[in-house]
Coordinates of N, CA and C in Angstrom, one line a residue:
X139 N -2.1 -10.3 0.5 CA -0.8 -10.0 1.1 C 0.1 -11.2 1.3
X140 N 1.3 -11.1 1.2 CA 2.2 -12.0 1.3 C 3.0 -12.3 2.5
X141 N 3.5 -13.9 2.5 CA 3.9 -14.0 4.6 C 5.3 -14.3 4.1
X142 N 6.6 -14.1 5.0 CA 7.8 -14.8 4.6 C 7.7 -16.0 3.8
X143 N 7.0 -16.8 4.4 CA 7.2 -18.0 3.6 C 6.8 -18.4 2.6
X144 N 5.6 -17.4 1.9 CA 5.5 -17.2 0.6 C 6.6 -16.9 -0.3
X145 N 7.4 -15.7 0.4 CA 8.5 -15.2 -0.3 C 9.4 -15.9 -0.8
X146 N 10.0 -17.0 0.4 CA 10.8 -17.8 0.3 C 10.4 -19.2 -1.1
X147 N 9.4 -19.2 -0.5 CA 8.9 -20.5 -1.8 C 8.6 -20.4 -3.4
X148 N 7.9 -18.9 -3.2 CA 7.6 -18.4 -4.8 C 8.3 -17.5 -5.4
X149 N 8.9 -18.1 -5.9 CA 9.6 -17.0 -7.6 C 8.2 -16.0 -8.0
X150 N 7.5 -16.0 -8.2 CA 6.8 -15.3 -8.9 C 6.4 -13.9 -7.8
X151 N 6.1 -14.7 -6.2 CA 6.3 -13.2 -5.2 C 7.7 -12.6 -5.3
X152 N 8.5 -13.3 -5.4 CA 10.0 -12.4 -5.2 C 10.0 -11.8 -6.3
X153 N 9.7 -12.0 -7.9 CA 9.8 -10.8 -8.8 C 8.6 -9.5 -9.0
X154 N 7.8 -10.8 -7.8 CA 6.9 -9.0 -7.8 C 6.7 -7.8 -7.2
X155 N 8.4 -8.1 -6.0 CA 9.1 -7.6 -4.8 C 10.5 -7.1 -5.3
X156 N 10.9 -7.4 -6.5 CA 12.4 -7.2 -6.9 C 12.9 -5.7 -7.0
X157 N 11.8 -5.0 -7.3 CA 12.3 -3.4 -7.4 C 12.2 -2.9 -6.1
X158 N 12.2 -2.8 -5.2 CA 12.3 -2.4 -3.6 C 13.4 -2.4 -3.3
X159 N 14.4 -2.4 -4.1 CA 16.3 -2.2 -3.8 C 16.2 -1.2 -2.5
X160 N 15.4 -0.2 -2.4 CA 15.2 1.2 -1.4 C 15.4 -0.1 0.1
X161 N 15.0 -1.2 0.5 CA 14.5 -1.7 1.9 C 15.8 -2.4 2.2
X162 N 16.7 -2.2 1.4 CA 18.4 -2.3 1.4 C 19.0 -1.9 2.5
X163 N 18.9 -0.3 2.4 CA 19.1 0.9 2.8 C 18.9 1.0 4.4
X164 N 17.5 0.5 4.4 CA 16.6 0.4 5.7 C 17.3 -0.4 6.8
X165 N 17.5 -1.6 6.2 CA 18.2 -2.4 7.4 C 19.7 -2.2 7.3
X166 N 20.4 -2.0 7.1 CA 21.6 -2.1 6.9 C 23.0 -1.0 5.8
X167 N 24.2 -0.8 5.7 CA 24.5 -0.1 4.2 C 25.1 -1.1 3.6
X168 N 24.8 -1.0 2.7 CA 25.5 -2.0 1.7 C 26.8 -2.2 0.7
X169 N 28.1 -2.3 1.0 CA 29.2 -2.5 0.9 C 29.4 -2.5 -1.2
X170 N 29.4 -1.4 -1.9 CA 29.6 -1.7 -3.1 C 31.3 -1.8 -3.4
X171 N 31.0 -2.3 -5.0 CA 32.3 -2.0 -5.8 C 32.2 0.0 -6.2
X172 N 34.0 0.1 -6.5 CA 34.4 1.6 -6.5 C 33.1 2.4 -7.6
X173 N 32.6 0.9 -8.8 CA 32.0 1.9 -9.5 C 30.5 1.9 -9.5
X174 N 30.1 2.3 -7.9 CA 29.0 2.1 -7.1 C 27.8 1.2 -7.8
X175 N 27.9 0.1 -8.6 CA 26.6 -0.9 -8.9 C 26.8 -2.2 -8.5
X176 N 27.9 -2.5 -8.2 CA 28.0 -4.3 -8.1 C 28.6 -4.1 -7.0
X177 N 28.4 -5.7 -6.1 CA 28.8 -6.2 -5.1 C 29.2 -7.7 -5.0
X178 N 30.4 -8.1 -4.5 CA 31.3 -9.2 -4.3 C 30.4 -10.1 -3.9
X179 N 30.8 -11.4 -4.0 CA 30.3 -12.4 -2.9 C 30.9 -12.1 -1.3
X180 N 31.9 -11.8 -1.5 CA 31.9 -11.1 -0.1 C 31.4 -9.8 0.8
X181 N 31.4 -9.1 -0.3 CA 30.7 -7.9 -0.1 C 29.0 -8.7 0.7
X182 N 28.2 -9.4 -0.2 CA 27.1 -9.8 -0.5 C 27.1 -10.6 1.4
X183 N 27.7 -11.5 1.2 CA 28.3 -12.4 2.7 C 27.8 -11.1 3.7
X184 N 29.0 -10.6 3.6 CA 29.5 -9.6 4.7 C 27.9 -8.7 5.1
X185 N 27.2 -8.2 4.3 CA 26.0 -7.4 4.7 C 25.0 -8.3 5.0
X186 N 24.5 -10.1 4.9 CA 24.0 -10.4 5.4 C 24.5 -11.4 6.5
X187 N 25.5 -11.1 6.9 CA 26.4 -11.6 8.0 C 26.4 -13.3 8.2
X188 N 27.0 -13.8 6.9 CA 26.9 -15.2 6.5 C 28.1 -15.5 6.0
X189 N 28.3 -16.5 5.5 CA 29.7 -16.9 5.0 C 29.2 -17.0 3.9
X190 N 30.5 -16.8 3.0 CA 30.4 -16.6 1.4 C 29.9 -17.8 1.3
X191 N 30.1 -19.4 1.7 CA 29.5 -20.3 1.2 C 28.3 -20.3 1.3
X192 N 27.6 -19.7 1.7 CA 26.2 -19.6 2.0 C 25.4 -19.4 1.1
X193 N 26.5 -17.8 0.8 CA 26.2 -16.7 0.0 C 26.1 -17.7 -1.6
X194 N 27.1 -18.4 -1.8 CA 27.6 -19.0 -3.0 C 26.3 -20.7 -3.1
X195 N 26.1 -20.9 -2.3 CA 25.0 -22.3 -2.5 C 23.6 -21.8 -2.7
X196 N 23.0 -20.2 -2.4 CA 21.9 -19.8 -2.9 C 22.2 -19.6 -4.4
X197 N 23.1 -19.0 -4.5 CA 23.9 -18.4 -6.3 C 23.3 -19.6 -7.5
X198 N 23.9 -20.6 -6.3 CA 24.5 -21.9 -7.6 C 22.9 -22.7 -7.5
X199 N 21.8 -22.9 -6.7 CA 20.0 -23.3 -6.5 C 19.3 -22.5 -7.6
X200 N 19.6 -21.2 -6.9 CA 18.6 -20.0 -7.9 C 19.3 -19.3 -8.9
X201 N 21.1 -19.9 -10.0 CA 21.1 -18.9 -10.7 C 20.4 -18.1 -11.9
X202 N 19.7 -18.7 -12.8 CA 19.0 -18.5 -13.5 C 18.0 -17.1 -12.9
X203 N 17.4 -17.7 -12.0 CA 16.4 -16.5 -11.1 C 17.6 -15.2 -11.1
X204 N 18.6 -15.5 -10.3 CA 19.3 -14.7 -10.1 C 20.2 -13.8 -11.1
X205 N 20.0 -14.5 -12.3 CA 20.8 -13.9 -13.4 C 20.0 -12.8 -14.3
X206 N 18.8 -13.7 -13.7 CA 17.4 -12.6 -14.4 C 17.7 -10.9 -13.7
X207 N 17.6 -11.2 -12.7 CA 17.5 -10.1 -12.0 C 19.5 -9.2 -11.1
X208 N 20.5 -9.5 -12.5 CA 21.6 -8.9 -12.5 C 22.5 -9.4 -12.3
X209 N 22.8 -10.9 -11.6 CA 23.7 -11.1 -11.6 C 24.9 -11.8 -12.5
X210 N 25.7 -11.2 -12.3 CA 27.3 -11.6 -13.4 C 28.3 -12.5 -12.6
X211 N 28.7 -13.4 -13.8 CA 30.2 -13.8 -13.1 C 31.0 -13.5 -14.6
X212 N 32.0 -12.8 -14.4 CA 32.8 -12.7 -15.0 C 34.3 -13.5 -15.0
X213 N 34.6 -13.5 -16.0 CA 35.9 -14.5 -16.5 C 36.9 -14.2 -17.7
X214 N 37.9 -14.0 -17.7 CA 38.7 -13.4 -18.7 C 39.1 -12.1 -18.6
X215 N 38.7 -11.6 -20.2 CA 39.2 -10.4 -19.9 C 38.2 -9.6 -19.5
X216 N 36.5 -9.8 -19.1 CA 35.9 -9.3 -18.6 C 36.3 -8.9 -17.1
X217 N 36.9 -10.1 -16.2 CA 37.5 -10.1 -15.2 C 38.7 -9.2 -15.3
X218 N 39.1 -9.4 -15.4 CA 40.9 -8.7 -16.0 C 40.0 -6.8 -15.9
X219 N 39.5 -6.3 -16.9 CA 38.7 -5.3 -16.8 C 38.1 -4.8 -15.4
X220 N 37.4 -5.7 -15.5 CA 36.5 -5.1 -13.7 C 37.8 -5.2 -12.8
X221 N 38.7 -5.7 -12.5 CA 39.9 -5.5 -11.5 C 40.5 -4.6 -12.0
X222 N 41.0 -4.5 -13.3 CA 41.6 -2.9 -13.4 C 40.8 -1.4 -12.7
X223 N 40.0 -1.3 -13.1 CA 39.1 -0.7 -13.0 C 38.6 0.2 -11.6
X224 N 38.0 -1.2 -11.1 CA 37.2 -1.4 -10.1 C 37.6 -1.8 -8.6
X225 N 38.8 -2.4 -8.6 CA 39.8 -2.5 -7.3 C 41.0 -2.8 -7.5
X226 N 41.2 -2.0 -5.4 CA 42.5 -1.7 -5.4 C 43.1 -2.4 -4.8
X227 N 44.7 -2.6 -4.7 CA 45.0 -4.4 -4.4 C 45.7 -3.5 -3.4
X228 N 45.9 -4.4 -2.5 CA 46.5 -4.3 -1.5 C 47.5 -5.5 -0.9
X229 N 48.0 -5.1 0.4 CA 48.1 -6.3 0.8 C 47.7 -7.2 1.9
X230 N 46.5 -6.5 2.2 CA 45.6 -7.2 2.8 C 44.6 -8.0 2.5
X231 N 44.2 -8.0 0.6 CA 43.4 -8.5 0.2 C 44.3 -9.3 -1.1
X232 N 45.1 -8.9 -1.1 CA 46.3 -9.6 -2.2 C 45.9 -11.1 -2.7
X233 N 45.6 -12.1 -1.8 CA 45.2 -13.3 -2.4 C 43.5 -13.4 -2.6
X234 N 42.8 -12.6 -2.4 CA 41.4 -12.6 -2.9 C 41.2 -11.6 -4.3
X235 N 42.9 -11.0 -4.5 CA 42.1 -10.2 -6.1 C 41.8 -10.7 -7.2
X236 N 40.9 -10.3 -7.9 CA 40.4 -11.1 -9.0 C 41.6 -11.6 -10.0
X237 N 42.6 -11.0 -10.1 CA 43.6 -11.4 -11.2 C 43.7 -13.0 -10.8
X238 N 44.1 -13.1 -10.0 CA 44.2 -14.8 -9.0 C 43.0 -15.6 -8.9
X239 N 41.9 -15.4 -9.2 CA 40.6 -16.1 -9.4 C 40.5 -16.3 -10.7
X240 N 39.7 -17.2 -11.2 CA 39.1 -17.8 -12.0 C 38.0 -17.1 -12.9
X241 N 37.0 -17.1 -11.5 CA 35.9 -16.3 -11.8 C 35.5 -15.1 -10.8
X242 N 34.6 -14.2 -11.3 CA 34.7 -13.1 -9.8 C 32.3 -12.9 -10.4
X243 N 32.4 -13.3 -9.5 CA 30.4 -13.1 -9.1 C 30.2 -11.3 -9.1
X244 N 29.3 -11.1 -9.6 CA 29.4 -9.7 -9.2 C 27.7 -9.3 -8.7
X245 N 27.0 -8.8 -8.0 CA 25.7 -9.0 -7.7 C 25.2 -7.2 -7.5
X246 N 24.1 -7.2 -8.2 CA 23.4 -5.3 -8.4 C 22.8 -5.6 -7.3
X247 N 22.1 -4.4 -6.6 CA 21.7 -4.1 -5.7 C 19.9 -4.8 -5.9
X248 N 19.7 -5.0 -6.7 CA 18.4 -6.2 -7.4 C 18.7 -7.4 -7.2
X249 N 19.7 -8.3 -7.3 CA 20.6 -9.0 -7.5 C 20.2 -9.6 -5.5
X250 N 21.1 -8.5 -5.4 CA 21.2 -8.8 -3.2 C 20.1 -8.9 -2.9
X251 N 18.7 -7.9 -3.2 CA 17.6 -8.4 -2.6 C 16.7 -9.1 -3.1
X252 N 17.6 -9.9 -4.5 CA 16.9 -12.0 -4.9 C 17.4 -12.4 -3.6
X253 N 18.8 -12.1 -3.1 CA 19.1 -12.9 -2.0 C 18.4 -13.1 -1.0
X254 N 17.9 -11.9 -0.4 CA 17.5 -12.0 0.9 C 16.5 -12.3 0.9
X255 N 15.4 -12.4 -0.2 CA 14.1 -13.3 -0.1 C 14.4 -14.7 -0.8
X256 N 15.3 -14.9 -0.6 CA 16.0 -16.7 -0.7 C 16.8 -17.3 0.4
X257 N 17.6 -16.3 1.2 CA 18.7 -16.0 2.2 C 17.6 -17.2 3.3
X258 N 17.6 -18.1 4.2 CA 17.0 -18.1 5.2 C 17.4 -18.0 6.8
X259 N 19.1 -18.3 6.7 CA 19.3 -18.6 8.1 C 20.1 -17.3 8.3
X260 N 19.4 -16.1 8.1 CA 20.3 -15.0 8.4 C 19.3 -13.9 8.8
X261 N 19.8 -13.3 10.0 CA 18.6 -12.2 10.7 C 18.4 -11.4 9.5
X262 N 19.5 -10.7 8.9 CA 19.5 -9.5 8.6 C 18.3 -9.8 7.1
X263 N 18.6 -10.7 6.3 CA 17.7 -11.2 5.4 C 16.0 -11.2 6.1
X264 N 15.6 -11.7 7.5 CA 14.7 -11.9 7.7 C 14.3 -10.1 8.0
X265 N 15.1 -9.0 8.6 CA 14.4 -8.3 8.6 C 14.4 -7.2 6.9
X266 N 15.1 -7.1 6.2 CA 14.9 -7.5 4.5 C 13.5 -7.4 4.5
X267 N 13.0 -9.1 4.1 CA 11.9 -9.8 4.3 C 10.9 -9.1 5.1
X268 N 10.9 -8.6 6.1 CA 10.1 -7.8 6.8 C 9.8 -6.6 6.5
X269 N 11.0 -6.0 5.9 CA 10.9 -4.5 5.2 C 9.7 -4.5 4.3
X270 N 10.0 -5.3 3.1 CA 8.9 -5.8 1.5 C 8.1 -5.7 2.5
X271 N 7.6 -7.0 3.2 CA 6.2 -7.2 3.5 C 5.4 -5.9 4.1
X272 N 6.1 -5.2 4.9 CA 5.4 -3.7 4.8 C 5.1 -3.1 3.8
X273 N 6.0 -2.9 2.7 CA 5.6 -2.0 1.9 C 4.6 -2.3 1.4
X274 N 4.6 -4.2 1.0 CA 3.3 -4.5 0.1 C 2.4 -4.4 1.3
X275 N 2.3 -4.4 2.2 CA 0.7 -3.8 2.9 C 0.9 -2.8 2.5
X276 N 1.6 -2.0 3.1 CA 1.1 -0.4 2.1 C 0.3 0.1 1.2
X277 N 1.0 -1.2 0.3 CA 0.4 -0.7 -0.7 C -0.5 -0.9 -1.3
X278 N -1.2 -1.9 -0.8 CA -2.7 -2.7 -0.9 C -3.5 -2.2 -1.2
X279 N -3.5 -1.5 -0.1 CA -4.8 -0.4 -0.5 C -5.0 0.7 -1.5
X280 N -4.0 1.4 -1.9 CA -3.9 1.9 -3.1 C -4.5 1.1 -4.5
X281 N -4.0 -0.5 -4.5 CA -3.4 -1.0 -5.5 C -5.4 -2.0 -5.9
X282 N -6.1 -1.8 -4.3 CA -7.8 -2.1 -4.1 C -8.5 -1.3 -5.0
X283 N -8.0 0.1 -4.4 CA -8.5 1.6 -5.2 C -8.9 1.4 -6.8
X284 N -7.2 1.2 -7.2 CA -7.2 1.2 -8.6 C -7.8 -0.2 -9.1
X285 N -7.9 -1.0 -8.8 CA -8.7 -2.1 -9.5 C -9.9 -1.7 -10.3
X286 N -10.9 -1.3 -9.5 CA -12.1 -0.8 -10.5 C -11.6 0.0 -11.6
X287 N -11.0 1.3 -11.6 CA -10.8 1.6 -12.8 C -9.6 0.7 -13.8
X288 N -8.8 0.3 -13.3 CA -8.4 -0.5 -14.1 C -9.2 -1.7 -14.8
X289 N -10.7 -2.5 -14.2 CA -11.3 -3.0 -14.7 C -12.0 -2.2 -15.8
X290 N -12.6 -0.7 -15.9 CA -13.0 0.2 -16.8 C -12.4 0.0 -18.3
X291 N -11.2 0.4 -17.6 CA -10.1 0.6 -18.5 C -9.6 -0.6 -19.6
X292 N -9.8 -1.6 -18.9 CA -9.6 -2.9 -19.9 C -11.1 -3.1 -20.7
X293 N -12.3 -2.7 -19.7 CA -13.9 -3.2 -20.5 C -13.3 -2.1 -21.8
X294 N -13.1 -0.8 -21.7 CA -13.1 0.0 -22.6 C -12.0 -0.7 -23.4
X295 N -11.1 -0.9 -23.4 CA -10.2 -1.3 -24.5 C -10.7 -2.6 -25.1
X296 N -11.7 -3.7 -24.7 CA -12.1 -4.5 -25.4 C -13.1 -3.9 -25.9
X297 N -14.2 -2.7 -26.0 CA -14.6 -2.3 -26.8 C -14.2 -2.2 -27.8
X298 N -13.4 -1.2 -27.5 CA -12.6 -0.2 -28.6 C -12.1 -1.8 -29.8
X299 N -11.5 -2.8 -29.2 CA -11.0 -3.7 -30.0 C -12.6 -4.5 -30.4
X300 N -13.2 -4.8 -30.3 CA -14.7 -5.0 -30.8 C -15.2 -3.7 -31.9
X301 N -14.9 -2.7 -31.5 CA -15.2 -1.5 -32.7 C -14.2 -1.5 -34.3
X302 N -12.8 -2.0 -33.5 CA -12.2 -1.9 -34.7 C -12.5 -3.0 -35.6
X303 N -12.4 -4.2 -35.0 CA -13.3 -5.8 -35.8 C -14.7 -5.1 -36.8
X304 N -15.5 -4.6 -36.4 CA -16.2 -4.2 -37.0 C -16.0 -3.5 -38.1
X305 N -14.7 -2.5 -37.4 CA -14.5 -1.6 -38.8 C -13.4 -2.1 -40.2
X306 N -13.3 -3.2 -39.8 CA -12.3 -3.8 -40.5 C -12.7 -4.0 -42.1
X307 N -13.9 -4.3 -42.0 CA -14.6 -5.0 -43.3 C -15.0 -3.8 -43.8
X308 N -15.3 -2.6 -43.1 CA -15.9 -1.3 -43.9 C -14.3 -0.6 -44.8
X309 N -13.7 -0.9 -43.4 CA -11.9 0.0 -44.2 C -11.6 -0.7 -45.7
X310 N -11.5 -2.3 -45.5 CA -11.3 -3.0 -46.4 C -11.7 -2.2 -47.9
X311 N -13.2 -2.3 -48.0 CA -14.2 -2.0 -48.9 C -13.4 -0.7 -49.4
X312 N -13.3 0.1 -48.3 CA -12.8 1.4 -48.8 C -11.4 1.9 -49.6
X313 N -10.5 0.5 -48.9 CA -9.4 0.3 -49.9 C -9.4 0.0 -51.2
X314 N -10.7 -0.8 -51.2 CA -11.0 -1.6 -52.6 C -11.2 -0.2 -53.7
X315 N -12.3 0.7 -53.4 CA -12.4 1.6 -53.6 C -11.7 2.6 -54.0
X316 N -11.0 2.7 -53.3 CA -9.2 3.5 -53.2 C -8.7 3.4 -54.2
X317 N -8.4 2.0 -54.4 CA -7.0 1.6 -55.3 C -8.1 1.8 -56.8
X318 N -8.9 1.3 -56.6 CA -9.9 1.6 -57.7 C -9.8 2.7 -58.6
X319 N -10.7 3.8 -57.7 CA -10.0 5.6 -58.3 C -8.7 5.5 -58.4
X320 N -7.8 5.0 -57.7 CA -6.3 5.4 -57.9 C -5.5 4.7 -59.8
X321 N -6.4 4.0 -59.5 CA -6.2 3.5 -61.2 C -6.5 3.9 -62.2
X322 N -8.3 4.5 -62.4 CA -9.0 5.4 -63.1 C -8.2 6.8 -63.0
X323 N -7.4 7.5 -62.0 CA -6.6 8.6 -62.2 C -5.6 8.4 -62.9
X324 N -4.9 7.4 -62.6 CA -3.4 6.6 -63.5 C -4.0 7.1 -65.1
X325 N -4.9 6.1 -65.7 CA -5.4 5.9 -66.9 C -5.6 7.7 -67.2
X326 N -6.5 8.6 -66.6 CA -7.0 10.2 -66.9 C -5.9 10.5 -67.3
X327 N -4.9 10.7 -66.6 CA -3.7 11.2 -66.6 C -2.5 10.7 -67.7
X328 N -2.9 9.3 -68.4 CA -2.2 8.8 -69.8 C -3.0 9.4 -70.4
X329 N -4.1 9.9 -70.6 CA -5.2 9.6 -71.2 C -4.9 11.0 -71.8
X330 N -4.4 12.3 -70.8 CA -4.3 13.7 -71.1 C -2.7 13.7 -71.3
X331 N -1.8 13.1 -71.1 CA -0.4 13.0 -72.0 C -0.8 12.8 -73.2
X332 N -1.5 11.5 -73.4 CA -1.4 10.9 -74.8 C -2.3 12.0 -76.1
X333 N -3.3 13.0 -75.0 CA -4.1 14.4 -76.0 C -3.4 15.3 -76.3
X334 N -2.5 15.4 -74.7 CA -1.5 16.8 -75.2 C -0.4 16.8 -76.4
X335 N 0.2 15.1 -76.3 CA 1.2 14.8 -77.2 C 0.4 15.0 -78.6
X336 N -0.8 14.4 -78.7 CA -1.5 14.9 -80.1 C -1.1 16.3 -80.3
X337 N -2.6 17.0 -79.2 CA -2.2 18.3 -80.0 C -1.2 18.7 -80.1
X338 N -0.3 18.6 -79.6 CA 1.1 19.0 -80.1 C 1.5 18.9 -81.5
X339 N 1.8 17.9 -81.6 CA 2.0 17.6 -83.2 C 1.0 17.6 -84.2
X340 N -0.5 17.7 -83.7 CA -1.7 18.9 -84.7 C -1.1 20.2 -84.6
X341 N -0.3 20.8 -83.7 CA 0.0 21.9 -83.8 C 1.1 22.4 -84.9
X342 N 2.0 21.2 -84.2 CA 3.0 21.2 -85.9 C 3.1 20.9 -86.9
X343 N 1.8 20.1 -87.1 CA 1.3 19.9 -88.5 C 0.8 20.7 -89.2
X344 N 0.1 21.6 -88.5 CA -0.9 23.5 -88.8 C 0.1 24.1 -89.0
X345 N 1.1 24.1 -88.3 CA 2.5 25.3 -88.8 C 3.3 25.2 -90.2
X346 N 3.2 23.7 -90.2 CA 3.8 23.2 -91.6 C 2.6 23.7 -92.6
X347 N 1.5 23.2 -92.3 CA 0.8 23.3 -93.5 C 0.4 25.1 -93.4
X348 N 0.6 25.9 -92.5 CA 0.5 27.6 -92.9 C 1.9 27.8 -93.4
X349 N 2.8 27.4 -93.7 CA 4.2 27.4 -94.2 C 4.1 27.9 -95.5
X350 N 3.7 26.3 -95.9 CA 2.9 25.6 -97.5 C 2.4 27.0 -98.1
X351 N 1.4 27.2 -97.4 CA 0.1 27.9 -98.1 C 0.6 29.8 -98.2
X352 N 1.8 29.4 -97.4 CA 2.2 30.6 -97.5 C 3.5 31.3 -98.7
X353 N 3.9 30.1 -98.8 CA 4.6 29.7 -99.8 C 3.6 30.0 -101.5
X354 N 2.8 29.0 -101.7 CA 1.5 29.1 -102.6 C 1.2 30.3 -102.8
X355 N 0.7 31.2 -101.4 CA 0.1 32.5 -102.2 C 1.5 33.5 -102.7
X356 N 2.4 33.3 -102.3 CA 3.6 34.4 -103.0 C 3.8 34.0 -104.0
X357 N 4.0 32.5 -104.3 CA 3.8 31.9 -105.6 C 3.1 32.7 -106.7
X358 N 1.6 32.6 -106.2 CA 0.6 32.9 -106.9 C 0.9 34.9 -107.2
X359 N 0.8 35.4 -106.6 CA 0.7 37.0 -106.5 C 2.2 37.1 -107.5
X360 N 3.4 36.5 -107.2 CA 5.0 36.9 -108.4 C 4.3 36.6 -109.9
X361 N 3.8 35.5 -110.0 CA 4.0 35.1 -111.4 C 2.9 36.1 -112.4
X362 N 2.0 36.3 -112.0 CA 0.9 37.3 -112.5 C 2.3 38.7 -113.2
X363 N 2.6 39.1 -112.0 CA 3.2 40.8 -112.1 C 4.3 39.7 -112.9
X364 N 5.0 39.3 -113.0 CA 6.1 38.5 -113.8 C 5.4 38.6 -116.0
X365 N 4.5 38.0 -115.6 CA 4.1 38.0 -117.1 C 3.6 39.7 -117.7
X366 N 3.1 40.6 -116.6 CA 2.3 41.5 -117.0 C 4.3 42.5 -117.6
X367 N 4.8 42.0 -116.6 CA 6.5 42.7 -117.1 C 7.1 42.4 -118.8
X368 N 6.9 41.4 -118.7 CA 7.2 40.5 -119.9 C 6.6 40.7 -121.3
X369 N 5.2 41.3 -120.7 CA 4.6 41.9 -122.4 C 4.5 43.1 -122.3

């Protein structure tokens, strides 16, 4: 099980904590953009009751971590887009709209709770932090349960991959095999074109030569009655 200060220190506990966006909810609501997935740096400030610079010096330590897990800064016309879009100007907010910025941060609700297990001088992050660490007790014991069969389950799949090794050298053989007949069928199969095409043309060599012969015997049978006329 994991203590705050694990959280705080290891990257590898916070991504193994990052889908718990639900412990959000729990402590606090969380201020989105109109097209309910992203949140401002001030949005982000504002729910854990910090100043954007705060908010903006974790950003700029852990962005890479943080980009893993959703966060955007947009610039151009990607900016230009998300303010059409996505807010409404007013004139209360008139010098913070994105058209007038540079860049605009945008942070998923994955994104916010990188923050709060990086966040440290902020209550609302610590109880955050406090949220996870329940669930992962929670879930411990389920997660005890399943270990033996999950150890099963991997002994059987190294079987199964020890069975296939084995079978490798028999399949092989049998391809060899395969392509083998598949060749000997090739050749049958010239073998009975190249008879049929004969007989064929034995065939029309027999028609020709009953033609002949047929020819021959009318031959033979006219010329008889021909001479017996004649005398």
């Amino acid at each position: 099980m994991y203590s705050e200060s694990v959280l705080l220190e290891s990257r590898s506990a916070r991504s193994g904590m990052s889908h718990h966006v639900e412990v959000l909810d729990k402590v606090k609501t969380l201020a989105l953009a109109p097209d309910g997935l992203h949140a401002t740096t001030r949005d982000v400030a504002a729910y854990f009751e910090v100043s954007e610079k705060a908010v903006y010096n974790v950003a700029r330590r852990h962005r890479e971590e943080l980009e893993n897990n959703g966060l955007r800064v947009l610039q151009g016309p990607d900016l230009q887009e998300f303010a059409t879009f996505n807010l409404r100007v007013s004139n209360a907010n008139a010098k913070s709209y994105p058209q007038r910025q540079r860049s605009l941060a945008l942070y998923t609700r994955r994104t916010v709770l990188n923050v709060a297990m990086l966040l440290r001088d902020s209550e609302v992050a610590r109880r955050v932090r406090a949220y996870l660490l329940d669930v992962e007790a929670e879930a411990a014991p389920v997660s005890s349960a399943l270990e033996p069969r999950v150890a099963k389950l991997e002994s059987a799949v190294g079987d199964i991959g020890a069975m296939f090794q084995e079978l490798g050298p028999v399949i092989h053989r049998m391809s060899v095999r395969m392509e083998r007949i598949d060749r000997r069928m090739a050749n049958t199969e010239r073998l009975v074109c190249e008879m049929s095409r004969r007989t064929a043309d034995m065939g029309e060599e027999m028609r020709g030569m009953r033609t002949d012969l047929d020819h021959v015997m009318r031959a033979t049978v006219v010329e008889p009655v021909r001479r017996r006329g004649e005398g």
